[in-house]
XYZ file of C-alpha atoms in Angstrom:
665
model
C 5.503 9.819 -33.764
C 2.054 11.051 -32.975
C 0.424 9.965 -29.951
C -2.690 11.423 -28.140
C -2.437 14.735 -26.699
C -5.000 17.254 -25.339
C -6.817 19.824 -27.815
C -6.926 23.381 -26.608
C -10.454 25.314 -26.410
C -11.577 27.361 -29.425
C -11.042 30.766 -27.432
C -7.635 30.071 -27.487
C -7.138 29.673 -30.972
C -4.920 32.533 -31.133
C -2.662 30.751 -29.096
C -2.633 27.888 -31.556
C -1.704 30.473 -34.323
C 1.707 31.917 -32.119
C 2.598 28.453 -31.561
C 2.315 27.335 -35.338
C 4.465 30.322 -36.109
C 7.069 29.567 -33.400
C 7.626 25.962 -34.595
C 7.654 27.046 -38.408
C 10.620 29.586 -37.447
C 12.455 26.863 -35.370
C 12.106 24.300 -38.309
C 13.570 26.722 -40.722
C 16.660 27.893 -38.828
C 16.726 24.753 -36.147
C 17.232 26.747 -33.154
C 17.222 24.422 -30.162
C 16.607 27.284 -27.706
C 13.687 28.258 -29.829
C 11.863 24.897 -29.176
C 12.764 25.117 -25.453
C 10.762 28.280 -25.578
C 8.147 26.695 -27.618
C 7.526 23.921 -24.602
C 7.600 26.583 -21.873
C 4.833 28.319 -24.054
C 3.048 25.201 -24.453
C 3.199 24.498 -20.488
C 1.727 27.747 -20.060
C -1.492 27.433 -22.153
C -2.258 24.135 -20.901
C -2.629 25.473 -17.459
C -5.378 27.924 -19.019
C -8.236 25.635 -19.046
C -7.589 21.751 -18.085
C -11.120 20.656 -17.962
C -12.079 22.255 -21.456
C -9.050 21.100 -22.992
C -9.807 17.501 -22.374
C -13.529 17.836 -23.879
C -12.482 19.146 -27.026
C -10.568 18.057 -30.434
C -8.859 19.726 -33.121
C -5.376 20.070 -34.600
C -3.472 20.953 -31.188
C -2.500 17.314 -30.656
C -0.351 17.490 -33.970
C 0.979 20.789 -33.154
C 2.274 19.354 -29.477
C 3.396 16.148 -31.445
C 5.502 18.558 -33.672
C 6.830 20.416 -30.702
C 8.229 16.989 -29.494
C 9.593 15.897 -32.937
C 11.826 18.877 -33.246
C 12.519 19.684 -29.446
C 15.612 18.774 -27.680
C 14.956 15.189 -25.941
C 15.620 16.541 -22.567
C 12.616 19.058 -23.585
C 10.687 16.259 -24.427
C 10.564 14.449 -21.136
C 9.881 17.453 -19.601
C 6.923 18.402 -21.743
C 5.165 15.128 -21.009
C 6.004 15.427 -17.261
C 4.392 19.115 -17.297
C 1.367 17.763 -19.270
C 0.922 14.850 -16.284
C 1.193 17.208 -13.751
C -1.339 19.539 -15.316
C -4.044 16.860 -15.411
C -3.412 14.654 -12.932
C -6.322 15.528 -10.517
C -9.073 15.450 -13.017
C -8.041 12.788 -15.463
C -5.329 10.266 -13.870
C -5.454 8.021 -16.620
C -4.474 10.575 -19.247
C -1.761 11.595 -16.766
C -0.154 8.386 -16.490
C -0.133 7.760 -20.312
C 1.929 11.302 -20.368
C 4.107 10.036 -17.264
C 4.931 6.918 -18.819
C 5.890 8.610 -22.208
C 8.111 10.824 -20.099
C 10.049 7.872 -18.932
C 10.630 6.479 -22.586
C 12.068 9.929 -23.426
C 14.213 10.399 -20.346
C 15.626 7.036 -20.910
C 16.319 7.706 -24.349
C 18.172 10.956 -23.523
C 19.737 9.695 -20.128
C 18.214 12.764 -18.153
C 18.189 11.285 -15.022
C 16.124 14.619 -13.318
C 13.111 14.022 -15.662
C 13.279 10.260 -15.279
C 13.231 10.705 -11.521
C 9.914 13.018 -12.002
C 8.372 10.386 -14.462
C 8.674 7.790 -12.067
C 7.239 9.634 -9.437
C 4.159 10.966 -11.762
C 3.377 7.407 -12.779
C 3.319 6.305 -8.999
C 1.432 9.011 -8.180
C -1.276 8.184 -11.202
C -1.211 4.621 -10.585
C -1.929 4.820 -6.748
C -5.003 7.288 -7.864
C -6.196 4.605 -10.243
C -5.985 2.047 -7.523
C -2.891 -0.112 -9.123
C -1.072 0.387 -5.577
C 1.692 -2.550 -6.172
C 2.796 -1.078 -9.542
C 2.764 2.534 -7.791
C 5.236 1.125 -5.059
C 7.296 -0.216 -7.983
C 7.697 3.109 -9.463
C 8.224 5.005 -6.192
C 11.107 2.850 -5.415
C 12.549 3.454 -8.703
C 12.552 7.085 -7.999
C 14.096 6.541 -4.498
C 16.682 4.645 -6.423
C 17.834 7.226 -8.543
C 17.695 10.163 -6.529
C 19.546 8.653 -4.024
C 22.435 7.236 -6.529
C 22.896 10.700 -7.623
C 22.345 12.558 -4.161
C 19.357 14.379 -4.738
C 18.285 14.106 -0.858
C 14.912 16.443 -1.996
C 13.739 14.188 -4.574
C 14.527 11.168 -2.115
C 12.237 12.554 0.712
C 9.408 13.048 -1.911
C 9.719 9.089 -2.710
C 9.520 8.422 1.066
C 6.478 10.493 1.299
C 4.603 8.914 -1.595
C 5.381 5.616 0.182
C 4.044 6.928 3.396
C 0.778 7.743 1.288
C 0.534 4.174 0.023
C 0.948 2.457 3.516
C -1.311 4.902 5.145
C -4.198 4.175 2.349
C -3.412 0.414 3.039
C -3.991 1.259 6.733
C -0.419 -0.019 7.442
C 0.148 3.057 9.721
C 3.614 1.712 11.248
C 5.244 1.510 7.974
C 3.485 4.920 6.864
C 5.184 6.658 9.836
C 8.441 5.103 9.401
C 8.597 6.419 5.791
C 7.151 10.047 6.635
C 9.466 10.757 9.625
C 12.431 9.784 7.250
C 11.296 12.417 5.027
C 10.577 14.988 8.060
C 14.290 14.535 8.816
C 15.456 15.403 5.175
C 12.881 18.429 5.072
C 13.598 19.677 8.355
C 17.470 19.740 7.638
C 16.821 21.537 4.013
C 14.258 24.015 5.522
C 11.829 22.980 2.792
C 8.576 24.636 3.843
C 6.414 23.068 1.119
C 7.746 19.602 1.403
C 7.108 19.775 5.302
C 3.399 20.961 4.641
C 3.005 17.463 2.672
C 4.671 15.632 5.415
C 2.766 17.083 8.158
C -0.641 16.678 6.020
C -0.066 12.929 5.797
C 1.129 12.453 9.432
C -2.034 13.982 10.115
C -3.981 11.027 8.307
C -1.460 8.493 9.921
C -2.181 9.588 13.573
C -6.015 9.629 12.227
C -5.470 5.710 11.431
C -3.936 5.089 14.709
C -6.761 6.854 16.580
C -4.733 9.494 18.134
C -6.892 11.937 16.956
C -5.488 15.011 18.870
C -2.063 14.362 17.723
C -3.665 14.204 14.016
C -4.977 17.560 14.533
C -1.674 19.002 15.783
C -0.018 18.057 12.683
C -2.911 18.966 10.208
C -2.730 22.259 12.133
C 0.813 22.675 11.497
C 0.572 21.700 7.660
C -2.520 24.266 7.394
C -0.311 27.299 8.477
C 2.523 26.198 5.898
C -0.105 26.096 2.991
C -1.145 29.223 4.142
C 2.149 30.877 4.032
C 2.756 29.623 0.405
C -0.763 30.244 -0.549
C -1.292 26.871 -1.719
C -4.813 26.578 -2.337
C -4.919 23.138 -3.140
C -3.102 21.811 -0.770
C -5.253 23.794 1.963
C -8.253 21.759 0.222
C -6.844 18.424 1.035
C -5.871 19.482 4.585
C -9.512 20.610 5.180
C -10.575 17.224 4.012
C -8.087 15.078 6.344
C -9.401 17.439 9.382
C -12.876 16.465 8.237
C -11.569 12.757 7.981
C -10.195 13.018 11.585
C -13.492 14.243 12.947
C -15.448 11.691 10.897
C -13.483 8.979 12.376
C -13.877 10.304 15.844
C -17.791 10.258 15.128
C -17.878 14.090 15.265
C -20.332 14.154 12.472
C -21.016 18.109 12.482
C -17.574 18.905 12.340
C -16.618 16.416 9.656
C -19.499 18.054 7.463
C -18.314 21.283 8.165
C -15.125 20.703 6.798
C -16.294 18.359 4.001
C -18.607 21.259 2.773
C -16.118 23.969 2.956
C -13.899 21.672 0.334
C -16.690 20.880 -1.875
C -17.671 24.452 -2.141
C -13.753 25.259 -3.235
C -13.797 22.314 -5.328
C -16.422 23.795 -7.840
C -13.927 25.705 -9.859
C -11.187 23.131 -9.927
C -12.342 19.729 -9.293
C -10.041 17.379 -7.392
C -11.899 13.963 -8.351
C -9.822 11.858 -5.917
C -11.004 14.527 -3.110
C -14.602 14.688 -4.456
C -14.896 10.759 -4.588
C -13.325 10.091 -1.078
C -15.346 12.940 0.835
C -18.850 11.783 -1.010
C -18.200 8.341 0.490
C -17.828 9.883 4.022
C -20.615 12.144 3.567
C -22.784 9.228 2.201
C -21.907 7.266 5.810
C -22.485 10.029 7.655
C -26.044 10.659 6.471
C -27.029 6.912 6.368
C -25.745 6.794 10.014
C -28.071 9.830 10.718
C -31.111 8.125 8.870
C -31.044 10.955 6.206
C -31.166 8.295 3.454
C -32.159 10.351 0.598
C -29.054 12.642 0.957
C -26.951 9.571 1.691
C -28.004 8.205 -1.577
C -27.142 11.544 -3.477
C -23.701 11.518 -1.998
C -23.165 7.480 -2.847
C -24.227 7.974 -6.290
C -22.222 10.654 -6.704
C -19.141 9.110 -5.289
C -19.870 5.915 -7.506
C -19.761 8.049 -10.730
C -16.730 9.798 -9.642
C -15.083 6.277 -8.943
C -15.935 4.801 -12.200
C -14.726 7.985 -14.024
C -11.340 7.695 -12.348
C -11.332 3.843 -12.672
C -10.739 3.287 -9.006
C -11.566 0.206 -7.908
C -11.349 0.727 -4.385
C -13.705 3.889 -4.495
C -16.241 1.988 -6.758
C -16.272 -0.912 -4.103
C -16.815 1.215 -1.420
C -19.772 3.136 -3.003
C -21.719 -0.119 -3.885
C -21.302 -1.209 -0.469
C -22.919 2.187 0.995
C -25.245 2.061 -1.567
C -26.544 -1.542 -0.604
C -26.839 -0.465 2.888
C -28.548 2.632 1.879
C -31.342 0.676 -0.193
C -31.419 -2.286 2.523
C -32.709 0.715 5.084
C -35.076 2.137 2.680
C -36.717 -1.312 2.177
C -35.563 -1.252 -1.460
C -34.581 -4.833 -1.122
C -33.949 -5.691 -4.756
C -31.543 -2.656 -5.401
C -29.630 -3.523 -1.900
C -29.069 -6.832 -3.328
C -27.812 -5.507 -6.726
C -25.406 -2.867 -5.124
C -24.102 -5.624 -2.645
C -23.823 -8.089 -5.630
C -21.762 -5.339 -7.430
C -19.460 -4.807 -4.555
C -18.605 -8.510 -4.437
C -17.464 -8.508 -7.905
C -14.665 -5.969 -6.726
C -13.694 -8.198 -3.859
C -11.251 -11.031 -3.674
C -12.025 -14.768 -3.298
C -11.362 -14.524 0.425
C -13.912 -11.653 0.759
C -16.181 -13.177 -1.486
C -16.428 -16.262 0.522
C -17.090 -14.118 3.736
C -19.876 -12.246 1.909
C -21.769 -15.143 0.337
C -24.055 -15.642 3.558
C -24.937 -11.979 3.791
C -26.007 -11.999 0.220
C -28.090 -15.012 0.685
C -29.677 -13.546 3.621
C -30.406 -10.105 1.528
C -31.942 -12.166 -1.349
C -34.276 -14.163 1.062
C -35.272 -11.042 2.533
C -35.952 -9.585 -1.013
C -38.251 -12.540 -1.861
C -40.358 -12.001 1.140
C -40.776 -8.494 0.767
C -41.906 -9.398 -3.099
C -44.222 -11.773 -1.675
C -45.669 -9.438 0.962
C -46.342 -7.064 -1.567
C -48.276 -9.466 -3.789
C -50.593 -10.749 -0.700
C -51.304 -6.996 0.016
C -52.562 -6.230 -3.430
C -54.668 -9.512 -3.199
C -56.040 -8.295 -0.075
C -57.116 -5.021 -1.312
C -59.025 -6.112 -4.366
C -62.790 -6.845 -4.295
C -62.512 -10.448 -4.151
C -61.765 -10.924 -0.366
C -64.079 -14.055 0.026
C -62.363 -15.982 -3.049
C -58.838 -14.979 -1.848
C -59.338 -16.262 1.717
C -59.665 -19.463 0.310
C -56.611 -19.166 -1.837
C -54.589 -17.714 0.641
C -55.411 -20.590 3.246
C -54.441 -23.241 0.454
C -51.413 -21.112 -0.326
C -50.190 -21.140 3.329
C -51.054 -24.838 4.032
C -48.886 -25.863 0.746
C -45.879 -23.460 2.338
C -46.151 -25.143 5.649
C -45.711 -28.523 3.845
C -42.879 -27.122 1.921
C -41.543 -25.295 4.770
C -41.751 -28.596 6.767
C -40.036 -30.530 3.802
C -37.409 -27.950 3.540
C -36.393 -27.919 7.129
C -36.108 -31.776 6.924
C -33.962 -31.345 3.807
C -31.992 -28.589 5.300
C -31.210 -30.488 8.465
C -29.947 -33.602 6.575
C -27.802 -31.076 4.722
C -26.356 -29.428 7.642
C -25.577 -32.786 9.185
C -23.603 -33.716 5.899
C -21.575 -30.294 5.682
C -20.803 -30.789 9.223
C -19.206 -34.103 8.648
C -17.376 -32.850 5.690
C -15.905 -29.845 7.254
C -15.069 -32.107 10.200
C -13.171 -34.179 7.597
C -11.464 -31.556 5.724
C -10.512 -30.063 9.250
C -8.617 -33.152 10.161
C -6.886 -33.327 6.370
C -5.907 -29.647 7.022
C -4.391 -30.152 10.476
C -2.592 -33.542 9.511
C -1.227 -31.446 6.481
C 0.095 -28.555 8.545
C 1.441 -30.764 11.084
C 3.542 -32.580 8.352
C 4.363 -29.196 7.016
C 5.726 -28.669 10.319
C 8.296 -31.658 10.114
C 9.293 -30.612 6.715
C 10.119 -27.032 7.884
C 12.149 -28.669 11.251
C 14.024 -30.844 8.746
C 15.473 -27.836 6.690
C 16.378 -25.697 9.331
C 19.977 -26.143 10.634
C 19.988 -29.476 12.868
C 20.705 -29.451 16.776
C 24.144 -28.374 17.536
C 24.747 -26.823 13.882
C 25.742 -23.469 15.527
C 27.835 -25.394 18.200
C 30.602 -26.194 15.556
C 31.303 -22.305 15.032
C 30.537 -20.859 18.183
C 30.615 -22.910 21.314
C 28.395 -20.579 23.516
C 25.332 -19.928 21.399
C 21.447 -19.995 21.596
C 18.368 -20.281 19.268
C 15.227 -19.248 20.351
C 12.543 -20.422 17.703
C 8.608 -20.547 18.608
C 6.030 -20.418 15.786
C 2.880 -18.728 16.740
C 1.004 -21.400 15.632
C 1.933 -24.712 13.924
C 4.119 -23.526 11.153
C 6.417 -20.531 11.110
C 7.262 -17.777 8.681
C 10.710 -17.306 10.614
C 13.704 -18.813 9.653
C 17.104 -19.158 10.984
C 20.143 -20.569 8.986
C 23.793 -21.155 9.167
C 26.503 -22.452 6.914
C 30.175 -23.159 7.156
C 33.076 -23.486 4.700
C 36.862 -23.645 5.140
C 36.963 -19.764 4.876
C 33.881 -18.483 6.471
C 30.551 -18.822 8.434
C 27.210 -17.464 7.398
C 24.452 -16.861 9.746
C 20.954 -15.237 8.999
C 17.783 -14.596 10.604
C 14.603 -14.014 8.228
C 11.040 -13.289 8.353
C 9.181 -14.144 5.271
C 6.213 -11.491 6.284
C 3.549 -14.138 5.503
C 2.597 -16.405 8.376
C 1.110 -19.874 8.765
C 1.632 -22.477 5.802
C 2.343 -19.544 3.006
C 5.297 -18.364 5.436
C 6.414 -22.069 6.044
C 6.507 -22.379 2.127
C 8.573 -19.220 1.843
C 10.867 -20.476 4.508
C 11.565 -23.624 2.577
C 12.275 -21.742 -0.602
C 14.587 -18.990 1.070
C 16.684 -21.921 2.708
C 16.966 -23.582 -0.584
C 18.247 -20.462 -2.185
C 20.780 -19.666 0.304
C 22.050 -23.078 0.344
C 22.510 -22.835 -3.254
C 24.209 -19.620 -3.134
C 26.601 -20.167 -0.189
C 27.780 -23.288 -1.867
C 29.123 -21.131 -4.848
C 31.639 -19.486 -2.520
C 30.159 -16.168 -2.479
C 31.545 -14.002 0.593
C 29.755 -10.696 0.385
C 26.678 -10.148 2.184
C 25.140 -7.769 -0.068
C 25.531 -9.608 -2.941
C 24.288 -12.741 -1.254
C 21.038 -11.058 -0.557
C 20.788 -9.763 -3.997
C 21.176 -13.201 -5.382
C 18.492 -14.298 -3.013
C 16.050 -11.762 -4.175
C 16.729 -12.970 -7.968
C 16.323 -16.579 -7.182
C 13.379 -16.094 -5.268
C 11.823 -14.049 -8.300
C 12.576 -16.754 -10.432
C 11.111 -19.417 -8.351
C 7.943 -17.572 -8.189
C 7.895 -16.681 -11.761
C 7.894 -12.931 -11.361
C 8.905 -11.150 -14.495
C 11.166 -8.005 -14.549
C 8.317 -5.400 -14.138
C 6.524 -6.620 -11.196
C 7.451 -7.311 -7.791
C 4.987 -9.689 -5.501
C 4.825 -9.569 -1.989
C 5.860 -13.074 -2.174
C 9.269 -12.408 -2.764
C 9.366 -9.489 0.302
C 11.571 -11.064 2.892
C 13.158 -9.147 5.989
C 16.418 -10.676 6.742
C 19.566 -10.057 8.567
C 22.901 -11.790 7.226
C 26.370 -11.951 8.280
C 29.738 -13.500 6.962
C 32.552 -14.150 9.377
C 36.009 -14.427 7.877
C 37.477 -17.254 9.983
C 41.112 -16.172 9.162
C 40.618 -12.138 9.864
C 37.447 -12.537 12.070
C 36.207 -9.530 10.036
C 32.336 -9.643 10.052
C 30.332 -8.347 7.073
C 26.509 -7.738 7.570
C 23.665 -6.615 5.605
C 20.194 -6.497 6.144
C 16.573 -5.779 4.781
C 14.780 -4.300 7.427
C 16.292 -6.276 10.080
C 19.442 -4.904 12.176
C 22.071 -6.818 14.080
C 23.151 -5.926 17.690
C 26.795 -6.078 18.766
C 27.680 -6.174 22.477
C 31.237 -5.630 23.563
C 32.046 -5.170 27.222
C 28.555 -4.233 27.889
C 28.487 -1.477 25.314
C 25.713 -2.301 22.569
C 25.915 -1.029 18.787
C 23.061 -1.639 16.458
C 24.045 -2.109 12.762
C 21.107 -0.613 10.653
C 19.642 -2.509 7.664
C 18.246 -1.043 4.344
C 14.625 0.186 4.979
C 13.092 -2.346 2.134
C 12.331 -5.786 2.328
C 13.889 -7.716 -0.741
C 11.242 -7.883 -3.025
C 10.797 -4.150 -2.697
C 14.524 -3.492 -4.167
C 14.732 -3.215 -8.071
C 17.045 -5.442 -9.978
C 19.455 -2.924 -10.398
C 19.491 -2.068 -6.797
C 22.091 -3.257 -4.282
C 22.120 -4.072 -0.738
C 24.897 -2.234 1.241
C 26.757 -3.840 3.543
C 28.682 -2.970 6.879
C 32.165 -4.499 8.184
C 33.127 -4.974 11.820
C 36.393 -6.349 13.235
C 35.383 -8.693 15.859
C 37.432 -9.548 19.464
C 37.360 -12.517 21.501
C 34.069 -12.219 23.871
C 32.099 -10.288 21.242
C 28.412 -11.096 21.304
C 26.191 -10.870 18.144
C 22.150 -11.215 18.261
C 19.954 -11.165 15.262
C 16.205 -11.119 15.713
C 13.269 -11.824 13.171
C 11.495 -9.033 14.987
C 14.074 -6.406 14.514
C 14.695 -5.902 18.494
C 11.056 -4.836 18.842
C 9.245 -7.453 20.755
C 6.154 -8.536 19.414
C 4.613 -9.298 23.212
C 1.365 -7.290 22.649
C 3.014 -4.662 25.130
C 4.062 -1.081 24.438
C 8.242 -1.851 24.258
C 11.089 -0.556 22.240
C 14.239 -1.531 20.457
C 15.816 0.081 23.716
C 13.954 -1.980 25.955
C 15.181 -5.290 24.248
C 18.729 -4.274 23.567
C 18.971 -3.033 27.168
C 17.945 -6.608 28.428
C 20.629 -8.460 26.070
C 23.369 -5.634 27.555
C 22.552 -6.379 31.035
C 22.881 -10.172 30.465
C 25.749 -10.106 28.133
C 28.543 -11.513 30.560
C 26.244 -14.559 31.345
C 26.232 -17.504 29.168
C 24.118 -17.669 26.283
C 21.919 -20.528 27.849
C 20.868 -18.088 30.622
C 20.467 -15.077 28.210
C 17.963 -17.375 26.277
C 16.143 -17.732 29.510
C 15.851 -14.205 30.086
C 14.597 -13.323 26.568
C 11.987 -16.287 27.125
C 10.606 -15.204 30.411
C 9.803 -11.438 28.675
C 7.715 -13.121 26.248
C 6.320 -15.628 28.658
C 5.147 -12.455 30.648
C 3.352 -11.238 27.766
C -0.633 -11.715 27.432
C -0.339 -12.864 23.852
C 2.104 -13.235 20.944
C 1.639 -11.049 18.010
C 3.783 -13.156 15.704
C 6.421 -15.851 15.520
C 9.553 -15.858 17.309
C 13.006 -16.390 16.116
C 16.324 -15.089 17.988
C 20.017 -15.999 17.617
C 22.827 -15.143 20.038
C 26.117 -16.230 19.760
C 29.748 -15.407 21.669
C 32.677 -14.953 19.561
């Protein structure tokens, strides 16, 4: 099969001749190792000039296709991965096509190493193109392959990529978690190149957390490592990150110094994602410094690069800053056009929030155009005649304004009545949703059937909750679960209904393996939410801790997705750690690991939807929480519940719903 590949510039035609001779020789004698040499030669000549190769056409695509036709299966995947690597900075869309082709070849030949690499490159290029959800899916596949085969370094790079995703999404807490996990593996293996990547993105993470000194410390460590291994492209990325730190801290002179340094170095081998990001920030800097022409130049450049990449986020941000710049230049027409273009890239929630802004901009634009018409009339030679015309126009406008004001007063009154009615309907609906949610949760005293000493602390932040607790008992076992459905309010409550229904159905089948219960829960929710096998929406992302206790042997089987379990025996606390993913982040072929624990009389078990890090708005850690549990473990569960309630009561405000379950064996 022939598919589009990059042609070679004419000045490298001698390479094409050599390549064709090697292909002919290999086809005649069918030497597999010669085909491997051809692929190496192909990778080398692709590095000669990436930009030129994408600008010209010729017979080189057919030549590469011929190499892939005759090469060993493992080499085909490697060729496509090499091409994806060589062009990913300048042409992420082309690089993505080759990464997906590499996945096909690697699956056909069962080449797990190249498959792992192809998943990674697919994720990198999808992230560059703004397809974040798909990128996360491929990163998780890469991690799964590397973990199953014990490839620690490949697994660490997967964590780095997830950290980068969460950093770009401004979810800095999760970004820090994955980067720290990767740092542990990189330090253990003394991999300096990997640590350079990690420290660079740790700098970006702490910049997002406004810890600027700590961000610069990590970036300095990354820069020293990159200097030692002479990686100029990575040095440019670190310079850009340092510029971002100064940009976020409003030190614009230092930010421009680093940005210009990166732009100068990018002239020979441009990284278009870097160029787009820097240009947006430079446009913002010059806009705030009132250097509007320079700001306009950078904003237009960022828009062009974003359109070339196909990155919707960069395009939207470019339109936004262009709108502000034109508005500051009193060019209200172009301001409105660019802000309207920005709206086209926003989701429905952002669209509603900006509608009034657009109305204001259009009103200013109409006023500006009217003033320009009046000025031209006043500058004409017929001033006396125009005075009368202006007077009549003003009178007409006054009449219209009076009529308009009366109309709008009435319209505002009707809108207020409508909003009040809608608010009452929504409030009533949410209150009824609370009743439904209370009905599907375990009834009062349900835990008492299996555990005489227990407590349940359940407090929604608002009317309904995205958390749930669940209890199920059979002749053979008892099942307890606590879950956080991630979404809040009505969306979270809806997911608790689905999750409870799914758990009830799974448990009634007699399944007694905790990991298998979670796996079936993920598949059941996906079926309910109508997700296909290639997409994983956030709607199925549930953090959950689940345990099954065998009544006869008192053996506890625990598994979790981001939520741990605390076990206290004689004042000593043991934390059983969960998988680092939500249920919706694990692929269909993956599994949830479980951990077994032999229970003894008097043991205390605790599950929390906050993962034992209280959401009290204060800086408290897991140790703070578990120390409180250990101090009160000898008291009855009612007293323990009161101690936990007091900790939340002392907080200024709750950040999330509360759900904690505790019981004594």
